[in-house]
Amino acid sequence: MISVEDWAEIRRLHRAEGLSIREITRRMAVSRNTVRAALRAESPPGYVRALRPWAVDAFEPAIRELLAQHPRMPATVIAERIGWERSMTQLKLRVAELRRLFVPPDPVQRTEYSPGELAQWDLWFPPADIPVGFDQVARPPVLVGVAGYSRWIVGRMIPSRQAHDILCGHLACLVELGGIPKVGVYDNEAALAARHGGRAKPTEAFDRFRGVLGMGVVFCKPADPEAKGLVERAIRYLETSFLPGRSFESVEDFNTQLAGWLVKANRRLHRVLRCRPLDRIVEDRRAMMGFPPALPDPALRFSTRIARDHHVRVDTCDYSVHPRAIGRRVEVRVDLDSVVVTLGGDELARQPRSLAKHRTLTDPAHVAARAALRAVTTPAAAVDDIEVRDLAIYDRALGVA
């Protein structure tokens, strides 16, 4: 048998150059019959092994009879019923081949998303110790989102899984995504969903947030991770490709490294799409909803009266406030990065938010203001007028002197 290369050359010499069979035989050093066979064959030569009978062929009628009655009968049970005593590999192959004749096909719908249709969101808890100051480390969550059509990934580490932190991080991720998908798919996170009678309902804070954006919401059923498989695979991608071999100095350093890595990840070929998310994100953003004129402000807000120590407590930390607010009710706003205290619209304090636990953070300007106020309320003359007792009276009373 000649090779495919010789077969192709024989046909070229005859068709393209018009050589005779005798000349082709001389040039190729093959027989005339070989040349004639190559010119007659419309397909390249190939070796085809002759089929040999299998031992299972004799049992095929019995296998068909059993499958006709019980199409899903396991191959091990079939082996017992027909008295099969040889290797199970041969029997399993034949049973799998014949089973398709008795079990109707079960096709599934291929999941496809339209541009701007939805995005899936979930919290990722990376197993990495993040320094948060004061010799403390923490493992804050990361909010991860994936656009359904383009598979564009966004993510941001947030201080906690409280509602205001999740929603502040959500807004930052939407701004990075460049648009608002019509629907968001979420897990049953307690800060976002409350279940009543087996039905998930958005919390009030989440309703206010999505209402401003005009975004729909779908909550997955409990223990159903496949319903948001896009973001689950993205989290697994982060765990295997982003996290290994990295160290982080702070939450800000984590977010900086993550943002730089996502720029590269969104430019890589997607295994399912067979294109890059970068190739689809423009079309995806074009179909998304635009941002409203006024963005929602999901930051934590509360009011409190300032005690004489002029500090406010957020989570487990105390933040100093200007002492002129003592005894008055102030407004406190807490976002991802800072704690801001205002009184009647005037800013009294702005301090970086601490993720370390049980710390007291005091602004030096507030310490100086407190010292100045105490100097006014406690004059120096009052200190000089304090009576000093004569200790000699104890000696006279005891008869020592």
Short mmCIF file of C-alpha atoms in Angstrom, two decimals:
data_model
loop_
_atom_site.label_atom_id
_atom_site.label_comp_id
_atom_site.label_asym_id
_atom_site.label_seq_id
_atom_site.Cartn_x
_atom_site.Cartn_y
_atom_site.Cartn_z
CA MET A 1 0.00 0.00 0.00
CA ILE A 2 1.32 3.42 -0.96
CA SER A 3 1.35 6.35 1.39
CA VAL A 4 -1.12 9.22 1.20
CA GLU A 5 1.71 11.47 0.02
CA ASP A 6 2.51 9.18 -2.94
CA TRP A 7 -1.21 8.84 -3.74
CA ALA A 8 -1.59 12.63 -3.87
CA GLU A 9 1.55 13.01 -6.03
CA ILE A 10 0.38 10.37 -8.53
CA ARG A 11 -2.95 12.15 -8.98
CA ARG A 12 -1.21 15.51 -9.35
CA LEU A 13 1.15 14.22 -12.04
CA HIS A 14 -1.74 12.73 -13.99
CA ARG A 15 -4.28 15.57 -13.59
CA ALA A 16 -2.09 18.67 -13.46
CA GLU A 17 0.85 17.70 -15.67
CA GLY A 18 -0.95 15.20 -17.90
CA LEU A 19 1.70 12.49 -17.61
CA SER A 20 0.97 8.99 -18.79
CA ILE A 21 0.77 5.98 -16.53
CA ARG A 22 4.11 4.72 -17.92
CA GLU A 23 5.87 8.00 -17.11
CA ILE A 24 4.32 8.17 -13.64
CA THR A 25 5.45 4.59 -13.02
CA ARG A 26 8.99 5.52 -14.00
CA ARG A 27 9.11 8.65 -11.86
CA MET A 28 7.46 7.20 -8.76
CA ALA A 29 9.14 3.78 -8.99
CA VAL A 30 5.86 1.93 -8.47
CA SER A 31 3.95 -0.60 -10.52
CA ARG A 32 1.40 0.29 -13.18
CA ASN A 33 -1.35 -1.42 -11.21
CA THR A 34 -0.54 0.79 -8.22
CA VAL A 35 -0.79 3.90 -10.41
CA ARG A 36 -4.08 2.71 -11.93
CA ALA A 37 -5.50 1.98 -8.44
CA ALA A 38 -4.46 5.42 -7.19
CA LEU A 39 -6.14 7.14 -10.13
CA ARG A 40 -9.35 5.13 -9.67
CA ALA A 41 -9.55 5.78 -5.90
CA GLU A 42 -11.44 8.94 -4.96
CA SER A 43 -10.34 8.79 -1.32
CA PRO A 44 -6.84 8.46 0.13
CA PRO A 45 -5.58 5.01 1.04
CA GLY A 46 -5.95 3.86 4.61
CA TYR A 47 -5.67 0.73 6.64
CA VAL A 48 -8.98 -0.71 7.80
CA ARG A 49 -8.79 -3.49 10.31
CA ALA A 50 -11.17 -6.33 9.66
CA LEU A 51 -13.82 -6.67 12.31
CA ARG A 52 -13.46 -9.70 14.53
CA PRO A 53 -16.40 -11.24 16.32
CA TRP A 54 -16.79 -10.46 20.03
CA ALA A 55 -17.76 -12.97 22.64
CA VAL A 56 -20.70 -10.76 23.58
CA ASP A 57 -22.23 -11.15 20.09
CA ALA A 58 -23.76 -14.46 21.12
CA PHE A 59 -25.51 -12.80 24.09
CA GLU A 60 -26.90 -9.83 22.15
CA PRO A 61 -30.43 -11.29 21.67
CA ALA A 62 -30.73 -11.87 25.42
CA ILE A 63 -29.44 -8.36 26.15
CA ARG A 64 -31.97 -6.84 23.76
CA GLU A 65 -34.79 -8.80 25.41
CA LEU A 66 -33.86 -7.55 28.88
CA LEU A 67 -33.47 -3.92 27.72
CA ALA A 68 -36.82 -4.04 25.96
CA GLN A 69 -38.46 -4.83 29.30
CA HIS A 70 -36.22 -2.70 31.54
CA PRO A 71 -34.35 -0.06 29.47
CA ARG A 72 -32.36 1.26 32.45
CA MET A 73 -31.26 -2.06 33.87
CA PRO A 74 -27.58 -1.78 34.99
CA ALA A 75 -24.98 -3.74 33.05
CA THR A 76 -24.00 -5.62 36.20
CA VAL A 77 -27.55 -6.94 36.60
CA ILE A 78 -27.68 -7.86 32.91
CA ALA A 79 -24.42 -9.81 33.31
CA GLU A 80 -25.98 -11.80 36.14
CA ARG A 81 -29.19 -12.51 34.21
CA ILE A 82 -27.49 -13.72 31.03
CA GLY A 83 -24.73 -15.64 32.80
CA TRP A 84 -21.85 -13.45 31.59
CA GLU A 85 -18.54 -14.58 33.11
CA ARG A 86 -15.99 -12.67 31.07
CA SER A 87 -14.64 -9.14 31.39
CA MET A 88 -17.25 -6.46 32.12
CA THR A 89 -15.63 -3.95 29.76
CA GLN A 90 -16.84 -5.69 26.63
CA LEU A 91 -20.35 -6.17 28.03
CA LYS A 92 -20.66 -2.55 29.23
CA LEU A 93 -19.69 -1.26 25.78
CA ARG A 94 -22.31 -3.40 24.06
CA VAL A 95 -25.01 -2.57 26.64
CA ALA A 96 -24.32 1.16 26.25
CA GLU A 97 -24.57 0.79 22.48
CA LEU A 98 -27.87 -1.13 22.63
CA ARG A 99 -29.46 0.90 25.42
CA ARG A 100 -29.84 3.90 23.09
CA LEU A 101 -32.28 1.81 21.02
CA PHE A 102 -34.69 1.47 23.95
CA VAL A 103 -34.20 4.70 25.94
CA PRO A 104 -35.42 7.86 24.16
CA PRO A 105 -32.84 10.66 23.92
CA ASP A 106 -32.98 13.32 26.61
CA PRO A 107 -31.76 16.57 25.04
CA VAL A 108 -31.18 19.66 27.18
CA GLN A 109 -31.41 23.28 26.25
CA ARG A 110 -28.14 25.07 25.77
CA THR A 111 -27.95 28.04 28.13
CA GLU A 112 -27.43 31.25 26.21
CA TYR A 113 -27.68 34.86 27.32
CA SER A 114 -28.59 37.97 25.37
CA PRO A 115 -26.43 41.10 25.60
CA GLY A 116 -27.22 43.07 28.75
CA GLU A 117 -29.61 40.38 29.99
CA LEU A 118 -28.13 39.46 33.36
CA ALA A 119 -25.12 39.17 35.63
CA GLN A 120 -24.47 36.66 38.39
CA TRP A 121 -23.11 37.73 41.80
CA ASP A 122 -21.69 35.85 44.76
CA LEU A 123 -19.37 36.27 47.74
CA TRP A 124 -15.96 34.62 47.68
CA PHE A 125 -14.02 34.05 50.90
CA PRO A 126 -10.38 33.64 49.82
CA PRO A 127 -8.23 31.64 52.25
CA ALA A 128 -5.67 34.45 52.59
CA ASP A 129 -4.76 36.41 55.72
CA ILE A 130 -5.01 40.13 54.95
CA PRO A 131 -3.17 42.55 57.32
CA VAL A 132 -5.66 45.12 58.64
CA GLY A 133 -3.39 47.06 60.99
CA PHE A 134 -2.44 46.86 64.66
CA ASP A 135 -0.82 43.45 64.08
CA GLN A 136 -4.18 41.95 63.18
CA VAL A 137 -5.19 39.92 60.13
CA ALA A 138 -8.61 39.16 58.69
CA ARG A 139 -10.23 37.26 55.83
CA PRO A 140 -12.77 39.68 54.36
CA PRO A 141 -15.15 38.55 51.61
CA VAL A 142 -14.82 39.44 47.93
CA LEU A 143 -17.88 40.31 45.87
CA VAL A 144 -17.53 38.70 42.42
CA GLY A 145 -19.77 39.37 39.41
CA VAL A 146 -19.89 37.87 35.90
CA ALA A 147 -21.82 39.32 32.95
CA GLY A 148 -23.83 36.54 31.30
CA TYR A 149 -23.27 37.42 27.64
CA SER A 150 -19.64 38.55 27.64
CA ARG A 151 -18.41 36.59 30.72
CA TRP A 152 -16.70 39.80 31.85
CA ILE A 153 -15.52 39.36 35.48
CA VAL A 154 -15.49 42.10 38.11
CA GLY A 155 -14.58 41.80 41.78
CA ARG A 156 -13.80 43.79 44.91
CA MET A 157 -12.85 42.90 48.48
CA ILE A 158 -15.25 44.45 50.99
CA PRO A 159 -14.93 44.88 54.78
CA SER A 160 -17.77 42.55 55.79
CA ARG A 161 -20.88 40.74 54.59
CA GLN A 162 -23.21 43.31 56.13
CA ALA A 163 -25.81 44.76 53.79
CA HIS A 164 -24.26 48.22 53.47
CA ASP A 165 -20.80 46.80 52.69
CA ILE A 166 -22.16 44.35 50.11
CA LEU A 167 -24.22 47.05 48.39
CA CYS A 168 -21.38 49.60 48.41
CA GLY A 169 -19.13 46.98 46.83
CA HIS A 170 -21.93 46.07 44.42
CA LEU A 171 -22.20 49.67 43.23
CA ALA A 172 -18.42 49.89 42.75
CA CYS A 173 -18.47 46.67 40.69
CA LEU A 174 -21.35 47.93 38.52
CA VAL A 175 -19.43 51.14 37.80
CA GLU A 176 -16.42 49.02 36.83
CA LEU A 177 -18.65 46.81 34.66
CA GLY A 178 -19.78 49.91 32.79
CA GLY A 179 -23.54 49.37 32.91
CA ILE A 180 -26.46 47.85 34.78
CA PRO A 181 -27.66 44.40 33.62
CA LYS A 182 -31.43 44.07 33.48
CA VAL A 183 -31.40 41.21 36.02
CA GLY A 184 -29.04 40.18 38.78
CA VAL A 185 -28.80 36.58 39.98
CA TYR A 186 -27.91 36.11 43.66
CA ASP A 187 -27.45 33.48 46.29
CA ASN A 188 -29.59 33.52 49.43
CA GLU A 189 -27.30 35.91 51.29
CA ALA A 190 -29.01 36.97 54.52
CA ALA A 191 -28.13 40.64 53.97
CA LEU A 192 -29.90 40.64 50.59
CA ALA A 193 -32.71 38.07 50.84
CA ALA A 194 -35.19 37.09 53.51
CA ARG A 195 -37.08 33.85 53.06
CA HIS A 196 -40.75 33.70 54.06
CA GLY A 197 -42.68 30.51 53.48
CA GLY A 198 -39.94 29.09 51.29
CA ARG A 199 -39.92 32.16 49.04
CA ALA A 200 -37.02 34.59 48.89
CA LYS A 201 -37.80 38.29 49.10
CA PRO A 202 -35.29 41.16 48.86
CA THR A 203 -34.52 42.99 52.06
CA GLU A 204 -35.59 46.61 52.39
CA ALA A 205 -32.03 47.89 51.90
CA PHE A 206 -31.62 45.80 48.74
CA ASP A 207 -35.01 46.93 47.42
CA ARG A 208 -34.00 50.57 47.85
CA PHE A 209 -30.70 49.91 46.08
CA ARG A 210 -32.07 48.04 43.07
CA GLY A 211 -35.10 50.32 42.84
CA VAL A 212 -32.90 53.34 42.15
CA LEU A 213 -31.03 51.38 39.48
CA GLY A 214 -34.18 49.78 38.00
CA MET A 215 -32.59 46.31 38.19
CA GLY A 216 -34.48 43.03 38.48
CA VAL A 217 -33.44 40.28 40.87
CA VAL A 218 -33.52 36.48 40.88
CA PHE A 219 -32.65 34.47 43.98
CA CYS A 220 -31.42 30.91 43.53
CA LYS A 221 -33.00 28.05 45.40
CA PRO A 222 -31.11 26.84 48.47
CA ALA A 223 -28.30 24.37 47.74
CA ASP A 224 -28.51 25.00 43.99
CA PRO A 225 -25.07 26.33 42.95
CA GLU A 226 -25.62 25.29 39.32
CA ALA A 227 -28.20 28.08 38.97
CA LYS A 228 -25.31 30.55 39.07
CA GLY A 229 -22.64 28.42 37.49
CA LEU A 230 -20.98 31.35 35.72
CA VAL A 231 -19.91 33.07 38.92
CA GLU A 232 -19.11 29.76 40.63
CA ARG A 233 -16.65 28.93 37.83
CA ALA A 234 -15.23 32.46 38.01
CA ILE A 235 -14.58 32.04 41.74
CA ARG A 236 -12.87 28.69 41.09
CA TYR A 237 -10.81 30.45 38.40
CA LEU A 238 -9.75 33.09 40.95
CA GLU A 239 -8.81 30.43 43.47
CA THR A 240 -6.64 28.49 41.03
CA SER A 241 -5.15 31.25 38.86
CA PHE A 242 -5.12 34.50 40.85
CA LEU A 243 -4.60 33.56 44.48
CA PRO A 244 -1.71 31.01 44.46
CA GLY A 245 1.71 32.50 45.15
CA ARG A 246 0.45 35.97 46.09
CA SER A 247 0.77 37.92 49.34
CA PHE A 248 -1.11 41.05 50.29
CA GLU A 249 -0.25 44.00 52.52
CA SER A 250 -3.78 45.35 52.95
CA VAL A 251 -7.28 45.28 51.54
CA GLU A 252 -6.30 48.10 49.17
CA ASP A 253 -3.32 46.05 47.96
CA PHE A 254 -5.59 43.04 47.37
CA ASN A 255 -8.00 45.12 45.28
CA THR A 256 -5.13 46.66 43.31
CA GLN A 257 -3.66 43.26 42.47
CA LEU A 258 -7.09 41.83 41.66
CA ALA A 259 -7.92 44.71 39.32
CA GLY A 260 -4.62 44.28 37.48
CA TRP A 261 -5.13 40.53 37.11
CA LEU A 262 -8.72 40.91 35.87
CA VAL A 263 -7.47 43.13 33.04
CA LYS A 264 -5.45 40.16 31.80
CA ALA A 265 -8.11 37.55 32.59
CA ASN A 266 -10.78 39.37 30.59
CA ARG A 267 -8.44 39.38 27.59
CA ARG A 268 -7.91 35.61 27.61
CA LEU A 269 -9.74 33.15 25.38
CA HIS A 270 -12.87 31.81 27.07
CA ARG A 271 -13.11 28.04 26.81
CA VAL A 272 -16.88 27.92 26.16
CA LEU A 273 -17.31 31.09 24.08
CA ARG A 274 -14.13 30.46 22.06
CA CYS A 275 -13.53 34.20 22.12
CA ARG A 276 -12.37 36.75 24.67
CA PRO A 277 -14.73 38.57 27.05
CA LEU A 278 -13.08 41.71 25.69
CA ASP A 279 -14.56 40.91 22.27
CA ARG A 280 -18.11 40.90 23.66
CA ILE A 281 -18.12 43.50 26.41
CA VAL A 282 -18.82 46.44 24.07
CA GLU A 283 -21.99 44.81 22.77
CA ASP A 284 -22.91 43.76 26.30
CA ARG A 285 -22.53 47.29 27.69
CA ARG A 286 -24.46 48.77 24.81
CA ALA A 287 -27.48 46.64 25.75
CA MET A 288 -27.22 47.27 29.50
CA MET A 289 -29.18 49.98 31.28
CA GLY A 290 -27.43 53.28 31.87
CA PHE A 291 -26.79 54.71 35.30
CA PRO A 292 -29.45 57.05 36.76
CA PRO A 293 -28.59 60.75 37.27
CA ALA A 294 -28.28 60.16 41.02
CA LEU A 295 -26.64 56.92 42.09
CA PRO A 296 -27.91 55.12 45.18
CA ASP A 297 -26.03 55.68 48.43
CA PRO A 298 -26.09 52.34 50.26
CA ALA A 299 -23.65 53.49 52.95
CA LEU A 300 -24.56 52.84 56.58
CA ARG A 301 -26.17 55.90 58.22
CA PHE A 302 -27.22 56.42 61.82
CA SER A 303 -27.50 59.24 64.35
CA THR A 304 -26.17 59.29 67.89
CA ARG A 305 -25.57 61.71 70.74
CA ILE A 306 -21.91 62.50 71.49
CA ALA A 307 -20.82 61.72 75.04
CA ARG A 308 -18.16 63.64 76.96
CA ASP A 309 -15.40 61.36 75.60
CA HIS A 310 -16.43 62.61 72.08
CA HIS A 311 -16.14 59.23 70.29
CA VAL A 312 -18.62 57.24 68.17
CA ARG A 313 -18.63 53.46 67.86
CA VAL A 314 -18.78 51.70 64.47
CA ASP A 315 -18.75 47.90 64.70
CA THR A 316 -16.15 47.30 67.41
CA CYS A 317 -14.02 50.44 66.92
CA ASP A 318 -14.34 53.94 68.40
CA TYR A 319 -13.65 57.03 66.28
CA SER A 320 -13.01 60.46 67.74
CA VAL A 321 -15.20 63.48 66.94
CA HIS A 322 -14.52 67.19 67.47
CA PRO A 323 -15.35 67.92 71.12
CA ARG A 324 -17.61 70.85 70.23
CA ALA A 325 -20.24 68.23 69.34
CA ILE A 326 -20.45 66.94 72.94
CA GLY A 327 -24.04 66.59 74.00
CA ARG A 328 -25.42 67.08 70.51
CA ARG A 329 -26.89 64.57 68.05
CA VAL A 330 -24.73 63.95 64.98
CA GLU A 331 -25.09 61.98 61.75
CA VAL A 332 -22.65 59.15 61.03
CA ARG A 333 -21.99 57.78 57.53
CA VAL A 334 -19.94 54.60 57.03
CA ASP A 335 -18.81 53.43 53.58
CA LEU A 336 -16.15 51.00 52.41
CA ASP A 337 -13.22 53.28 53.20
CA SER A 338 -14.16 55.98 55.69
CA VAL A 339 -16.26 57.06 58.68
CA VAL A 340 -17.70 60.59 58.39
CA VAL A 341 -19.47 62.47 61.19
CA THR A 342 -21.51 65.62 60.43
CA LEU A 343 -23.51 68.07 62.49
CA GLY A 344 -26.07 70.17 60.67
CA GLY A 345 -24.22 69.62 57.39
CA ASP A 346 -20.81 70.55 58.86
CA GLU A 347 -18.19 67.82 58.81
CA LEU A 348 -16.84 67.15 62.30
CA ALA A 349 -14.74 64.06 61.59
CA ARG A 350 -13.50 61.99 58.65
CA GLN A 351 -11.32 59.00 59.46
CA PRO A 352 -10.23 55.92 57.49
CA ARG A 353 -12.33 52.92 58.38
CA SER A 354 -10.48 50.34 60.43
CA LEU A 355 -10.96 46.64 59.81
CA ALA A 356 -8.97 45.81 62.94
CA LYS A 357 -11.14 44.93 65.92
CA HIS A 358 -11.55 46.76 69.24
CA ARG A 359 -9.43 49.80 68.43
CA THR A 360 -9.73 53.47 69.41
CA LEU A 361 -8.81 55.88 66.62
CA THR A 362 -8.25 59.46 67.71
CA ASP A 363 -7.55 62.39 65.43
CA PRO A 364 -4.68 64.60 66.81
CA ALA A 365 -6.71 67.69 65.87
CA HIS A 366 -9.50 66.50 68.16
CA VAL A 367 -6.99 66.00 71.01
CA ALA A 368 -5.72 69.55 70.57
CA ALA A 369 -9.28 70.90 70.50
CA ARG A 370 -10.11 69.01 73.70
CA ALA A 371 -7.05 70.45 75.47
CA ALA A 372 -8.01 73.96 74.38
CA LEU A 373 -11.57 73.55 75.65
CA ARG A 374 -10.39 72.15 79.00
CA ALA A 375 -8.03 75.09 79.43
CA VAL A 376 -11.00 77.42 79.06
CA THR A 377 -13.34 75.48 81.36
CA THR A 378 -10.60 74.88 84.05
CA PRO A 379 -8.68 78.18 84.66
CA ALA A 380 -5.13 78.00 86.02
CA ALA A 381 -6.08 80.25 88.98
CA ALA A 382 -8.44 77.61 90.22
CA VAL A 383 -5.52 75.23 90.54
CA ASP A 384 -3.50 77.76 92.64
CA ASP A 385 -6.37 78.28 95.11
CA ILE A 386 -6.43 74.64 96.22
CA GLU A 387 -5.80 74.36 100.00
CA VAL A 388 -2.67 72.47 101.07
CA ARG A 389 -2.91 70.84 104.55
CA ASP A 390 -0.08 71.32 107.02
CA LEU A 391 1.21 67.83 107.80
CA ALA A 392 2.88 69.01 111.04
CA ILE A 393 -0.45 68.78 112.85
CA TYR A 394 -0.11 64.99 112.82
CA ASP A 395 3.21 65.25 114.66
CA ARG A 396 1.72 67.56 117.28
CA ALA A 397 -1.29 65.32 117.76
CA LEU A 398 0.90 62.27 118.39
CA GLY A 399 3.27 64.17 120.67
CA VAL A 400 6.19 63.63 118.38
CA ALA A 401 7.07 67.30 117.97
#
